[in-house]
Amino acid sequence: MFKQLFAIGQVFANTAAHLLKQHPKRVTAVVAALLLSGGGGAFAVASLGPDAADLPVREILETVQPLAFTDYIQDTSPAYVLYRTDNTRSSDTADTLLKRLGIDDTQAAAYLRNDDSARQILLGRSGRQITVEALNDQRLQKLTARWSTDTDGQFQRLVIERKDNGFSTRLETAALSASSKLASGTIQNSLFAATDEAKIPDAIASQLAEIFSGDIDFRRELRKGDRFSVVYETLEGDGEPLRTGRVLSAEFVNAGKTHQAMWFDEPIAGQAHGSTQAGSPSHKGGYYTLDGQSLRRAFLSSPVAYSRISSGFAMRFHPVLKQMRAHLGTDFAASTGTPARTVGDGVVTFSGVQNGYGNVVFIKHRGETETVYAHLSKLLVRRGDKVSQGQTIGLVGSTGWATGPHLHFEVRNNGVQQDPMKVAQTSETVPVTAAVKPVFDKLAQQARVALAAAATMEVTSAQ
């Protein structure tokens, strides 16, 4: 039997070898097809274990105590700190302030109501920047309020913090830090509309008008399409902007004519340029053209900060006398209590009540020039007082022949009324001193670069 099987196998092997030699490609294709279709089964490994259907089955029952839902929340919810910043409002109470900041904490509200510092600094005060920290249960962990004064280069910080035994309060003082911002805009209707569009603070817009007031009549000479660029300070506390500082450099193109200015603080003995504290006043500093001419003239063009003119230097219908007559002065619309300032150095020759002027101040300046400030609600100087340019001499009101609060302003030369704007534009200026001109020129070049960068801001923001 074994010999017969061996003989048959030998014949099969010889036949296969002959076919492979005669038709190698066809035989290879047939073998490959067999392997791909069914030949794979030849590689299966037979299982030698028992069939799973024959194994015994056991059922195990155990009692499990579920966690309470609140325990689940406490165990799985991560603890995180929430931060929120806002400004205080004059109508704020402890409850409304905390609610607006996302705090739900009766203990914290009671503390704010009873803490002297919190009541005086936060409640009923507007414009104080406030930041709170709270956990996800909306309870107050920390409250920080920041604010600054206008002149000392520092800011105040009120901190109310939760401790193990309740809340604590502390007051701190720290230095402001200054950073620069660049902006530009185009006049379409008014200066303030353009600065609003460029997100420039009103304080900076007013400074722009003040800086160039000797060259541009912002009440009568602005044109649609006039352009401006500005680099200005933002004063910060703990990295948060608290208020604007001064304009560092500016450019205004009015009716095709370019005006440029930069702030320059002349070095004084024992102090290097630029070493003054952020936000602090400088008695030597002022604005200059980039070629070194001072923009501080002998006379300001306005006795109040930049505002709308209600009646100019011209003929008008008098609202009280009911007749046309020359208005030999300028009326500045302003609310009662607005500071009225002297436009130049001089001596007070009269301070009191006079006919239709109501409360009025007369100031004698160099030469034969005299200025008049009428309809004041309060007088702050007396006859014989020496006053300096920009000094507040009274408060705007509506005394005398006035139909509403405003400041009537006159400039007289040898007793003859003059146009205040023309007087300001023709008054003399003083150039930067020769000793500091090299320092000035270096800073002026930096100002040109900064203004060129600021001019691109409007184009970038429009894209």
CSV table of C-alpha atoms in Angstrom, one decimal:
chain,number,residue,atom,x,y,z
A,1,MET,CA,0.0,0.0,0.0
A,2,PHE,CA,2.8,2.4,1.0
A,3,LYS,CA,4.7,1.5,-2.2
A,4,GLN,CA,1.6,2.2,-4.4
A,5,LEU,CA,1.0,5.7,-2.7
A,6,PHE,CA,4.7,6.6,-3.2
A,7,ALA,CA,4.5,5.6,-6.9
A,8,ILE,CA,1.4,7.8,-7.4
A,9,GLY,CA,3.1,10.7,-5.6
A,10,GLN,CA,6.1,10.3,-7.8
A,11,VAL,CA,4.0,10.4,-10.9
A,12,PHE,CA,2.2,13.6,-9.7
A,13,ALA,CA,5.4,15.3,-8.9
A,14,ASN,CA,6.9,14.5,-12.3
A,15,THR,CA,3.7,15.8,-14.0
A,16,ALA,CA,3.7,19.0,-12.0
A,17,ALA,CA,7.4,19.6,-12.8
A,18,HIS,CA,6.7,19.1,-16.5
A,19,LEU,CA,3.8,21.5,-16.5
A,20,LEU,CA,5.8,24.2,-14.6
A,21,LYS,CA,8.6,23.9,-17.1
A,22,GLN,CA,6.2,24.1,-20.1
A,23,HIS,CA,3.8,26.8,-18.7
A,24,PRO,CA,5.5,28.6,-15.8
A,25,LYS,CA,3.4,31.8,-15.8
A,26,ARG,CA,0.0,30.0,-16.0
A,27,VAL,CA,0.9,27.6,-13.1
A,28,THR,CA,2.1,30.6,-10.9
A,29,ALA,CA,-1.2,32.5,-11.5
A,30,VAL,CA,-3.3,29.4,-10.6
A,31,VAL,CA,-1.4,28.9,-7.4
A,32,ALA,CA,-1.8,32.5,-6.4
A,33,ALA,CA,-5.5,32.5,-7.1
A,34,LEU,CA,-5.9,29.4,-4.9
A,35,LEU,CA,-4.0,31.0,-2.1
A,36,LEU,CA,-6.0,34.3,-2.2
A,37,SER,CA,-9.4,32.6,-2.4
A,38,GLY,CA,-9.4,29.6,-0.3
A,39,GLY,CA,-5.8,28.7,0.4
A,40,GLY,CA,-5.8,30.9,3.4
A,41,GLY,CA,-7.6,28.3,5.4
A,42,ALA,CA,-4.5,26.2,5.3
A,43,PHE,CA,-2.9,28.6,7.6
A,44,ALA,CA,-5.6,28.5,10.3
A,45,VAL,CA,-4.5,27.1,13.7
A,46,ALA,CA,-6.9,24.5,15.1
A,47,SER,CA,-8.1,25.2,18.7
A,48,LEU,CA,-7.3,22.4,21.1
A,49,GLY,CA,-9.3,23.9,24.0
A,50,PRO,CA,-12.9,23.0,25.0
A,51,ASP,CA,-15.9,24.6,23.2
A,52,ALA,CA,-17.1,27.8,25.0
A,53,ALA,CA,-20.7,26.5,24.8
A,54,ASP,CA,-19.8,23.6,27.0
A,55,LEU,CA,-18.2,25.7,29.8
A,56,PRO,CA,-20.2,26.1,33.1
A,57,VAL,CA,-21.9,29.5,33.8
A,58,ARG,CA,-22.0,31.2,37.2
A,59,GLU,CA,-24.2,34.3,38.2
A,60,ILE,CA,-22.8,36.7,40.8
A,61,LEU,CA,-25.0,39.4,42.4
A,62,GLU,CA,-23.5,42.2,44.6
A,63,THR,CA,-25.2,45.3,46.2
A,64,VAL,CA,-23.6,48.7,45.2
A,65,GLN,CA,-24.3,51.9,47.2
A,66,PRO,CA,-24.6,54.8,44.7
A,67,LEU,CA,-23.0,58.2,45.4
A,68,ALA,CA,-25.4,61.1,46.1
A,69,PHE,CA,-25.7,63.5,43.1
A,70,THR,CA,-24.2,66.4,45.1
A,71,ASP,CA,-21.2,64.3,46.0
A,72,TYR,CA,-20.8,63.5,42.4
A,73,ILE,CA,-20.8,67.1,41.4
A,74,GLN,CA,-18.3,68.0,44.1
A,75,ASP,CA,-16.0,65.2,43.2
A,76,THR,CA,-16.1,65.8,39.4
A,77,SER,CA,-16.5,69.6,39.0
A,78,PRO,CA,-13.1,71.3,38.8
A,79,ALA,CA,-12.5,74.4,41.0
A,80,TYR,CA,-11.8,77.4,38.8
A,81,VAL,CA,-11.4,81.2,39.4
A,82,LEU,CA,-13.6,83.7,37.5
A,83,TYR,CA,-12.4,87.2,36.8
A,84,ARG,CA,-14.5,90.1,35.7
A,85,THR,CA,-13.7,93.9,35.3
A,86,ASP,CA,-16.0,96.8,35.1
A,87,ASN,CA,-16.2,100.5,36.2
A,88,THR,CA,-18.2,101.8,39.1
A,89,ARG,CA,-21.3,103.9,38.6
A,90,SER,CA,-22.7,106.7,40.6
A,91,SER,CA,-25.9,104.8,41.2
A,92,ASP,CA,-24.1,101.7,42.5
A,93,THR,CA,-25.1,100.0,45.8
A,94,ALA,CA,-23.3,97.1,47.3
A,95,ASP,CA,-25.8,94.7,45.9
A,96,THR,CA,-26.1,96.2,42.4
A,97,LEU,CA,-22.3,96.4,42.0
A,98,LEU,CA,-21.7,92.8,43.0
A,99,LYS,CA,-24.6,91.5,40.9
A,100,ARG,CA,-23.2,93.3,37.8
A,101,LEU,CA,-19.9,91.7,38.4
A,102,GLY,CA,-21.5,88.2,38.6
A,103,ILE,CA,-21.1,87.8,42.4
A,104,ASP,CA,-23.9,86.2,44.5
A,105,ASP,CA,-22.6,86.6,48.0
A,106,THR,CA,-24.7,88.2,50.8
A,107,GLN,CA,-21.8,88.2,53.2
A,108,ALA,CA,-19.7,90.2,50.8
A,109,ALA,CA,-22.5,92.6,50.1
A,110,ALA,CA,-23.0,93.2,53.9
A,111,TYR,CA,-19.2,93.8,54.2
A,112,LEU,CA,-19.2,96.4,51.5
A,113,ARG,CA,-22.1,98.2,53.1
A,114,ASN,CA,-20.4,98.4,56.5
A,115,ASP,CA,-16.8,99.0,55.5
A,116,ASP,CA,-15.9,102.7,55.6
A,117,SER,CA,-13.3,102.5,52.8
A,118,ALA,CA,-15.6,100.5,50.5
A,119,ARG,CA,-18.5,102.9,51.1
A,120,GLN,CA,-16.4,106.0,50.4
A,121,ILE,CA,-14.4,104.7,47.4
A,122,LEU,CA,-16.8,102.4,45.6
A,123,LEU,CA,-20.4,103.1,46.4
A,124,GLY,CA,-21.9,106.2,44.7
A,125,ARG,CA,-18.6,106.9,42.8
A,126,SER,CA,-18.4,106.6,39.0
A,127,GLY,CA,-15.4,105.7,36.9
A,128,ARG,CA,-13.4,103.6,39.4
A,129,GLN,CA,-12.0,100.5,37.7
A,130,ILE,CA,-12.9,97.4,39.6
A,131,THR,CA,-11.8,93.7,39.2
A,132,VAL,CA,-13.3,90.8,41.1
A,133,GLU,CA,-12.2,87.2,41.6
A,134,ALA,CA,-14.7,84.4,42.4
A,135,LEU,CA,-14.8,80.6,42.5
A,136,ASN,CA,-17.5,78.7,40.6
A,137,ASP,CA,-19.9,79.0,43.6
A,138,GLN,CA,-20.1,82.8,42.8
A,139,ARG,CA,-18.7,83.8,46.2
A,140,LEU,CA,-16.3,86.8,46.3
A,141,GLN,CA,-12.7,85.9,46.9
A,142,LYS,CA,-11.0,89.2,46.1
A,143,LEU,CA,-12.0,92.7,44.9
A,144,THR,CA,-9.5,95.2,43.6
A,145,ALA,CA,-10.4,98.9,42.8
A,146,ARG,CA,-7.9,101.2,41.0
A,147,TRP,CA,-8.0,104.9,40.4
A,148,SER,CA,-5.6,107.8,39.9
A,149,THR,CA,-5.3,111.5,40.4
A,150,ASP,CA,-4.3,113.8,37.5
A,151,THR,CA,-0.9,115.0,38.6
A,152,ASP,CA,1.1,112.9,41.0
A,153,GLY,CA,2.1,110.0,38.7
A,154,GLN,CA,0.7,107.4,41.1
A,155,PHE,CA,-2.5,105.4,41.5
A,156,GLN,CA,-4.5,104.1,44.5
A,157,ARG,CA,-5.4,100.5,45.0
A,158,LEU,CA,-8.2,99.3,47.3
A,159,VAL,CA,-8.1,95.5,48.0
A,160,ILE,CA,-10.9,93.6,49.7
A,161,GLU,CA,-10.0,89.9,50.2
A,162,ARG,CA,-11.7,86.9,51.9
A,163,LYS,CA,-9.8,85.4,54.8
A,164,ASP,CA,-10.6,82.4,57.0
A,165,ASN,CA,-12.3,84.6,59.5
A,166,GLY,CA,-14.1,87.0,57.1
A,167,PHE,CA,-13.0,89.9,54.8
A,168,SER,CA,-10.1,92.3,55.2
A,169,THR,CA,-9.5,95.7,53.5
A,170,ARG,CA,-6.2,97.4,52.7
A,171,LEU,CA,-5.3,100.6,50.8
A,172,GLU,CA,-2.1,100.8,48.7
A,173,THR,CA,-0.3,103.3,46.5
A,174,ALA,CA,1.8,102.4,43.5
A,175,ALA,CA,3.4,104.2,40.5
A,176,LEU,CA,1.7,104.5,37.2
A,177,SER,CA,3.5,103.2,34.1
A,178,ALA,CA,3.2,104.8,30.7
A,179,SER,CA,2.8,103.2,27.4
A,180,SER,CA,2.3,104.8,23.9
A,181,LYS,CA,-0.6,104.5,21.6
A,182,LEU,CA,-0.8,105.4,17.9
A,183,ALA,CA,-3.9,106.5,16.1
A,184,SER,CA,-5.1,108.5,13.1
A,185,GLY,CA,-8.3,109.7,11.5
A,186,THR,CA,-10.0,111.8,8.9
A,187,ILE,CA,-12.4,114.7,9.4
A,188,GLN,CA,-15.9,114.1,8.0
A,189,ASN,CA,-18.0,116.3,10.2
A,190,SER,CA,-16.2,117.4,13.3
A,191,LEU,CA,-13.0,116.8,15.3
A,192,PHE,CA,-14.8,114.9,18.1
A,193,ALA,CA,-16.7,112.7,15.6
A,194,ALA,CA,-13.4,111.8,13.9
A,195,THR,CA,-11.7,111.0,17.1
A,196,ASP,CA,-14.7,108.9,18.3
A,197,GLU,CA,-14.4,106.9,15.0
A,198,ALA,CA,-10.7,106.3,15.7
A,199,LYS,CA,-11.4,105.4,19.3
A,200,ILE,CA,-9.3,108.2,20.6
A,201,PRO,CA,-10.3,109.6,24.1
A,202,ASP,CA,-11.9,113.0,24.3
A,203,ALA,CA,-9.1,114.2,26.5
A,204,ILE,CA,-6.6,113.6,23.6
A,205,ALA,CA,-9.0,115.3,21.1
A,206,SER,CA,-9.0,118.4,23.3
A,207,GLN,CA,-5.3,118.3,23.6
A,208,LEU,CA,-5.0,118.2,19.8
A,209,ALA,CA,-7.1,121.2,19.4
A,210,GLU,CA,-5.2,123.0,22.2
A,211,ILE,CA,-1.8,122.2,20.6
A,212,PHE,CA,-2.6,123.5,17.2
A,213,SER,CA,-5.0,126.3,18.2
A,214,GLY,CA,-2.4,128.9,17.4
A,215,ASP,CA,-2.3,127.8,13.8
A,216,ILE,CA,-5.8,126.3,13.1
A,217,ASP,CA,-9.1,127.7,14.0
A,218,PHE,CA,-10.9,124.5,14.9
A,219,ARG,CA,-14.2,126.2,15.1
A,220,ARG,CA,-14.2,127.7,11.7
A,221,GLU,CA,-11.4,126.3,9.5
A,222,LEU,CA,-11.8,122.5,9.7
A,223,ARG,CA,-12.5,121.0,6.3
A,224,LYS,CA,-13.9,117.6,5.3
A,225,GLY,CA,-10.9,115.4,4.4
A,226,ASP,CA,-8.5,117.0,6.9
A,227,ARG,CA,-6.3,114.3,8.4
A,228,PHE,CA,-4.5,113.9,11.8
A,229,SER,CA,-2.1,111.4,13.3
A,230,VAL,CA,-1.3,111.2,17.0
A,231,VAL,CA,1.0,109.4,19.5
A,232,TYR,CA,-0.2,109.7,23.0
A,233,GLU,CA,0.3,108.2,26.5
A,234,THR,CA,-1.9,105.7,28.3
A,235,LEU,CA,-1.2,105.6,32.0
A,236,GLU,CA,-1.6,102.1,33.6
A,237,GLY,CA,-1.8,100.6,37.0
A,238,ASP,CA,-1.2,96.8,37.4
A,239,GLY,CA,-1.2,96.6,33.6
A,240,GLU,CA,-4.8,98.1,33.4
A,241,PRO,CA,-5.3,101.5,31.6
A,242,LEU,CA,-6.5,104.0,34.2
A,243,ARG,CA,-6.4,107.3,32.2
A,244,THR,CA,-4.8,109.0,29.3
A,245,GLY,CA,-1.7,111.1,29.6
A,246,ARG,CA,-0.4,113.7,27.3
A,247,VAL,CA,0.0,113.9,23.5
A,248,LEU,CA,3.6,113.0,22.7
A,249,SER,CA,3.6,114.0,19.1
A,250,ALA,CA,0.9,114.9,16.5
A,251,GLU,CA,0.3,115.9,12.9
A,252,PHE,CA,-2.7,117.7,11.5
A,253,VAL,CA,-3.2,118.4,7.8
A,254,ASN,CA,-5.6,121.3,7.4
A,255,ALA,CA,-6.7,122.6,4.0
A,256,GLY,CA,-3.6,120.8,2.5
A,257,LYS,CA,-1.1,122.4,5.0
A,258,THR,CA,0.7,120.1,7.4
A,259,HIS,CA,1.3,121.1,11.0
A,260,GLN,CA,3.5,118.9,13.3
A,261,ALA,CA,4.2,119.1,17.0
A,262,MET,CA,6.0,117.1,19.7
A,263,TRP,CA,6.3,117.4,23.4
A,264,PHE,CA,9.8,118.3,24.6
A,265,ASP,CA,10.9,118.5,28.2
A,266,GLU,CA,14.1,120.5,28.4
A,267,PRO,CA,16.7,118.9,30.6
A,268,ILE,CA,17.3,120.7,33.9
A,269,ALA,CA,20.2,120.6,36.2
A,270,GLY,CA,20.7,117.2,37.8
A,271,GLN,CA,17.9,115.5,35.7
A,272,ALA,CA,18.3,113.7,32.4
A,273,HIS,CA,15.7,114.2,29.7
A,274,GLY,CA,12.7,111.9,30.1
A,275,SER,CA,13.4,111.1,33.8
A,276,THR,CA,10.2,112.6,35.1
A,277,GLN,CA,7.7,110.2,36.5
A,278,ALA,CA,4.8,109.0,34.4
A,279,GLY,CA,1.9,111.4,34.6
A,280,SER,CA,3.8,114.0,36.7
A,281,PRO,CA,3.8,117.6,35.6
A,282,SER,CA,6.8,119.3,34.1
A,283,HIS,CA,7.4,123.0,34.4
A,284,LYS,CA,10.0,123.1,31.6
A,285,GLY,CA,8.1,121.0,29.0
A,286,GLY,CA,6.1,122.3,26.1
A,287,TYR,CA,5.0,121.6,22.5
A,288,TYR,CA,7.3,122.5,19.6
A,289,THR,CA,7.3,122.2,15.9
A,290,LEU,CA,9.7,119.5,14.7
A,291,ASP,CA,12.2,122.2,13.6
A,292,GLY,CA,12.3,123.6,17.1
A,293,GLN,CA,9.8,126.5,17.3
A,294,SER,CA,7.7,126.7,20.4
A,295,LEU,CA,3.9,126.4,20.0
A,296,ARG,CA,3.3,128.2,23.2
A,297,ARG,CA,2.3,131.7,22.2
A,298,ALA,CA,1.9,134.8,24.3
A,299,PHE,CA,-1.9,134.4,24.0
A,300,LEU,CA,-4.1,131.3,24.0
A,301,SER,CA,-6.9,131.3,21.4
A,302,SER,CA,-9.6,130.3,23.9
A,303,PRO,CA,-10.4,131.0,27.6
A,304,VAL,CA,-12.0,127.6,28.0
A,305,ALA,CA,-11.0,124.1,26.9
A,306,TYR,CA,-12.0,123.4,23.3
A,307,SER,CA,-15.7,123.7,23.0
A,308,ARG,CA,-18.5,124.8,20.6
A,309,ILE,CA,-18.8,128.5,19.9
A,310,SER,CA,-22.3,129.8,20.2
A,311,SER,CA,-21.6,133.3,18.9
A,312,GLY,CA,-18.5,134.6,17.0
A,313,PHE,CA,-16.8,137.9,16.4
A,314,ALA,CA,-19.4,139.4,14.0
A,315,MET,CA,-22.8,141.1,13.7
A,316,ARG,CA,-25.6,139.3,15.3
A,317,PHE,CA,-29.2,139.7,16.6
A,318,HIS,CA,-28.8,140.5,20.3
A,319,PRO,CA,-31.1,138.1,22.3
A,320,VAL,CA,-31.8,140.6,25.1
A,321,LEU,CA,-31.9,144.0,23.3
A,322,LYS,CA,-33.8,142.4,20.3
A,323,GLN,CA,-31.8,144.3,17.7
A,324,MET,CA,-28.9,143.8,15.3
A,325,ARG,CA,-25.6,145.0,16.7
A,326,ALA,CA,-21.9,144.2,16.5
A,327,HIS,CA,-20.8,141.3,18.7
A,328,LEU,CA,-17.3,142.5,19.6
A,329,GLY,CA,-16.3,139.3,21.4
A,330,THR,CA,-16.7,135.6,21.3
A,331,ASP,CA,-19.3,133.6,23.3
A,332,PHE,CA,-18.2,130.1,24.4
A,333,ALA,CA,-21.1,127.7,25.2
A,334,ALA,CA,-20.2,125.9,28.4
A,335,SER,CA,-22.1,124.6,31.4
A,336,THR,CA,-22.2,126.5,34.7
A,337,GLY,CA,-19.1,125.9,36.7
A,338,THR,CA,-16.8,125.3,33.8
A,339,PRO,CA,-13.3,126.9,34.6
A,340,ALA,CA,-12.6,130.1,32.7
A,341,ARG,CA,-8.8,130.7,32.3
A,342,THR,CA,-6.8,133.7,31.4
A,343,VAL,CA,-5.3,133.5,27.9
A,344,GLY,CA,-2.0,135.2,28.9
A,345,ASP,CA,0.1,136.5,31.7
A,346,GLY,CA,-1.1,139.8,33.2
A,347,VAL,CA,-2.6,141.7,36.2
A,348,VAL,CA,-6.3,141.8,37.2
A,349,THR,CA,-7.6,145.4,36.8
A,350,PHE,CA,-11.2,144.7,37.7
A,351,SER,CA,-13.1,141.8,39.3
A,352,GLY,CA,-16.7,142.4,40.2
A,353,VAL,CA,-20.2,143.2,38.8
A,354,GLN,CA,-20.5,145.5,35.8
A,355,ASN,CA,-23.8,146.3,33.9
A,356,GLY,CA,-24.7,143.6,31.3
A,357,TYR,CA,-21.5,141.8,31.9
A,358,GLY,CA,-22.6,140.5,35.2
A,359,ASN,CA,-19.7,139.1,37.1
A,360,VAL,CA,-16.7,140.0,35.0
A,361,VAL,CA,-12.9,140.1,35.2
A,362,PHE,CA,-10.6,142.5,33.3
A,363,ILE,CA,-6.9,141.6,32.8
A,364,LYS,CA,-4.2,143.9,31.6
A,365,HIS,CA,-1.4,142.3,29.5
A,366,ARG,CA,1.9,143.4,28.1
A,367,GLY,CA,1.6,146.5,25.9
A,368,GLU,CA,-1.9,147.8,25.4
A,369,THR,CA,-3.7,144.5,25.3
A,370,GLU,CA,-6.6,143.8,27.7
A,371,THR,CA,-8.9,140.8,28.0
A,372,VAL,CA,-12.5,140.5,29.4
A,373,TYR,CA,-14.3,137.5,30.9
A,374,ALA,CA,-18.0,138.0,31.5
A,375,HIS,CA,-21.2,136.3,32.8
A,376,LEU,CA,-19.2,134.4,35.4
A,377,SER,CA,-21.0,132.5,38.2
A,378,LYS,CA,-18.0,132.9,40.5
A,379,LEU,CA,-15.0,135.1,40.7
A,380,LEU,CA,-11.7,133.5,41.8
A,381,VAL,CA,-9.3,136.5,41.5
A,382,ARG,CA,-9.2,140.1,43.0
A,383,ARG,CA,-8.0,143.4,41.6
A,384,GLY,CA,-4.2,143.6,41.7
A,385,ASP,CA,-3.7,139.8,41.4
A,386,LYS,CA,-0.9,138.7,39.0
A,387,VAL,CA,-2.1,135.8,36.9
A,388,SER,CA,-0.3,133.4,34.5
A,389,GLN,CA,-1.4,132.0,31.2
A,390,GLY,CA,-4.0,129.2,31.7
A,391,GLN,CA,-4.8,130.1,35.3
A,392,THR,CA,-8.5,129.7,36.3
A,393,ILE,CA,-9.9,133.2,37.1
A,394,GLY,CA,-13.6,132.3,37.5
A,395,LEU,CA,-16.3,129.8,36.7
A,396,VAL,CA,-18.7,130.0,33.7
A,397,GLY,CA,-22.3,131.2,34.5
A,398,SER,CA,-25.2,133.3,33.2
A,399,THR,CA,-25.0,136.5,35.2
A,400,GLY,CA,-25.8,139.9,33.6
A,401,TRP,CA,-27.5,140.0,30.2
A,402,ALA,CA,-27.2,136.3,29.4
A,403,THR,CA,-30.0,134.0,28.3
A,404,GLY,CA,-28.1,130.9,29.3
A,405,PRO,CA,-24.7,129.8,30.7
A,406,HIS,CA,-21.8,130.8,28.6
A,407,LEU,CA,-18.5,132.8,28.7
A,408,HIS,CA,-18.4,136.1,26.9
A,409,PHE,CA,-14.7,136.8,26.0
A,410,GLU,CA,-13.1,140.0,24.5
A,411,VAL,CA,-9.6,141.0,23.5
A,412,ARG,CA,-9.0,144.8,23.3
A,413,ASN,CA,-6.0,146.6,22.0
A,414,ASN,CA,-5.9,150.3,22.9
A,415,GLY,CA,-9.5,150.0,23.8
A,416,VAL,CA,-10.6,148.5,20.4
A,417,GLN,CA,-12.0,145.0,20.3
A,418,GLN,CA,-9.9,142.5,18.3
A,419,ASP,CA,-10.7,139.0,17.0
A,420,PRO,CA,-9.2,136.6,19.7
A,421,MET,CA,-8.2,134.0,17.1
A,422,LYS,CA,-6.2,136.5,15.0
A,423,VAL,CA,-4.5,137.9,18.2
A,424,ALA,CA,-3.4,134.4,19.2
A,425,GLN,CA,-2.1,133.5,15.8
A,426,THR,CA,0.0,136.6,15.5
A,427,SER,CA,1.5,136.5,19.0
A,428,GLU,CA,5.2,135.7,19.4
A,429,THR,CA,6.7,132.3,20.0
A,430,VAL,CA,10.1,131.2,21.5
A,431,PRO,CA,12.4,128.6,19.9
A,432,VAL,CA,14.1,125.8,21.7
A,433,THR,CA,17.4,126.9,23.2
A,434,ALA,CA,20.7,126.3,21.3
A,435,ALA,CA,22.1,124.3,24.2
A,436,VAL,CA,19.6,121.5,23.9
A,437,LYS,CA,19.0,121.6,20.1
A,438,PRO,CA,21.0,118.4,19.4
A,439,VAL,CA,18.9,116.5,21.9
A,440,PHE,CA,15.8,118.0,20.4
A,441,ASP,CA,16.7,117.1,16.9
A,442,LYS,CA,17.3,113.5,17.8
A,443,LEU,CA,13.9,113.3,19.5
A,444,ALA,CA,12.3,115.1,16.6
A,445,GLN,CA,13.5,112.4,14.2
A,446,GLN,CA,12.0,109.7,16.4
A,447,ALA,CA,8.7,111.7,16.4
A,448,ARG,CA,8.7,111.7,12.6
A,449,VAL,CA,9.1,107.9,12.5
A,450,ALA,CA,6.3,107.4,15.1
A,451,LEU,CA,3.9,109.8,13.3
A,452,ALA,CA,4.6,108.0,10.0
A,453,ALA,CA,3.6,104.7,11.8
A,454,ALA,CA,0.5,106.3,13.3
A,455,ALA,CA,-0.6,107.5,9.9
A,456,THR,CA,-0.8,103.9,8.7
A,457,MET,CA,-3.2,103.0,11.5
A,458,GLU,CA,-6.3,104.3,9.8
A,459,VAL,CA,-5.5,102.5,6.6
A,460,THR,CA,-4.9,99.2,8.4
A,461,SER,CA,-8.1,99.5,10.4
A,462,ALA,CA,-10.1,100.1,7.3
A,463,GLN,CA,-9.0,96.9,5.6
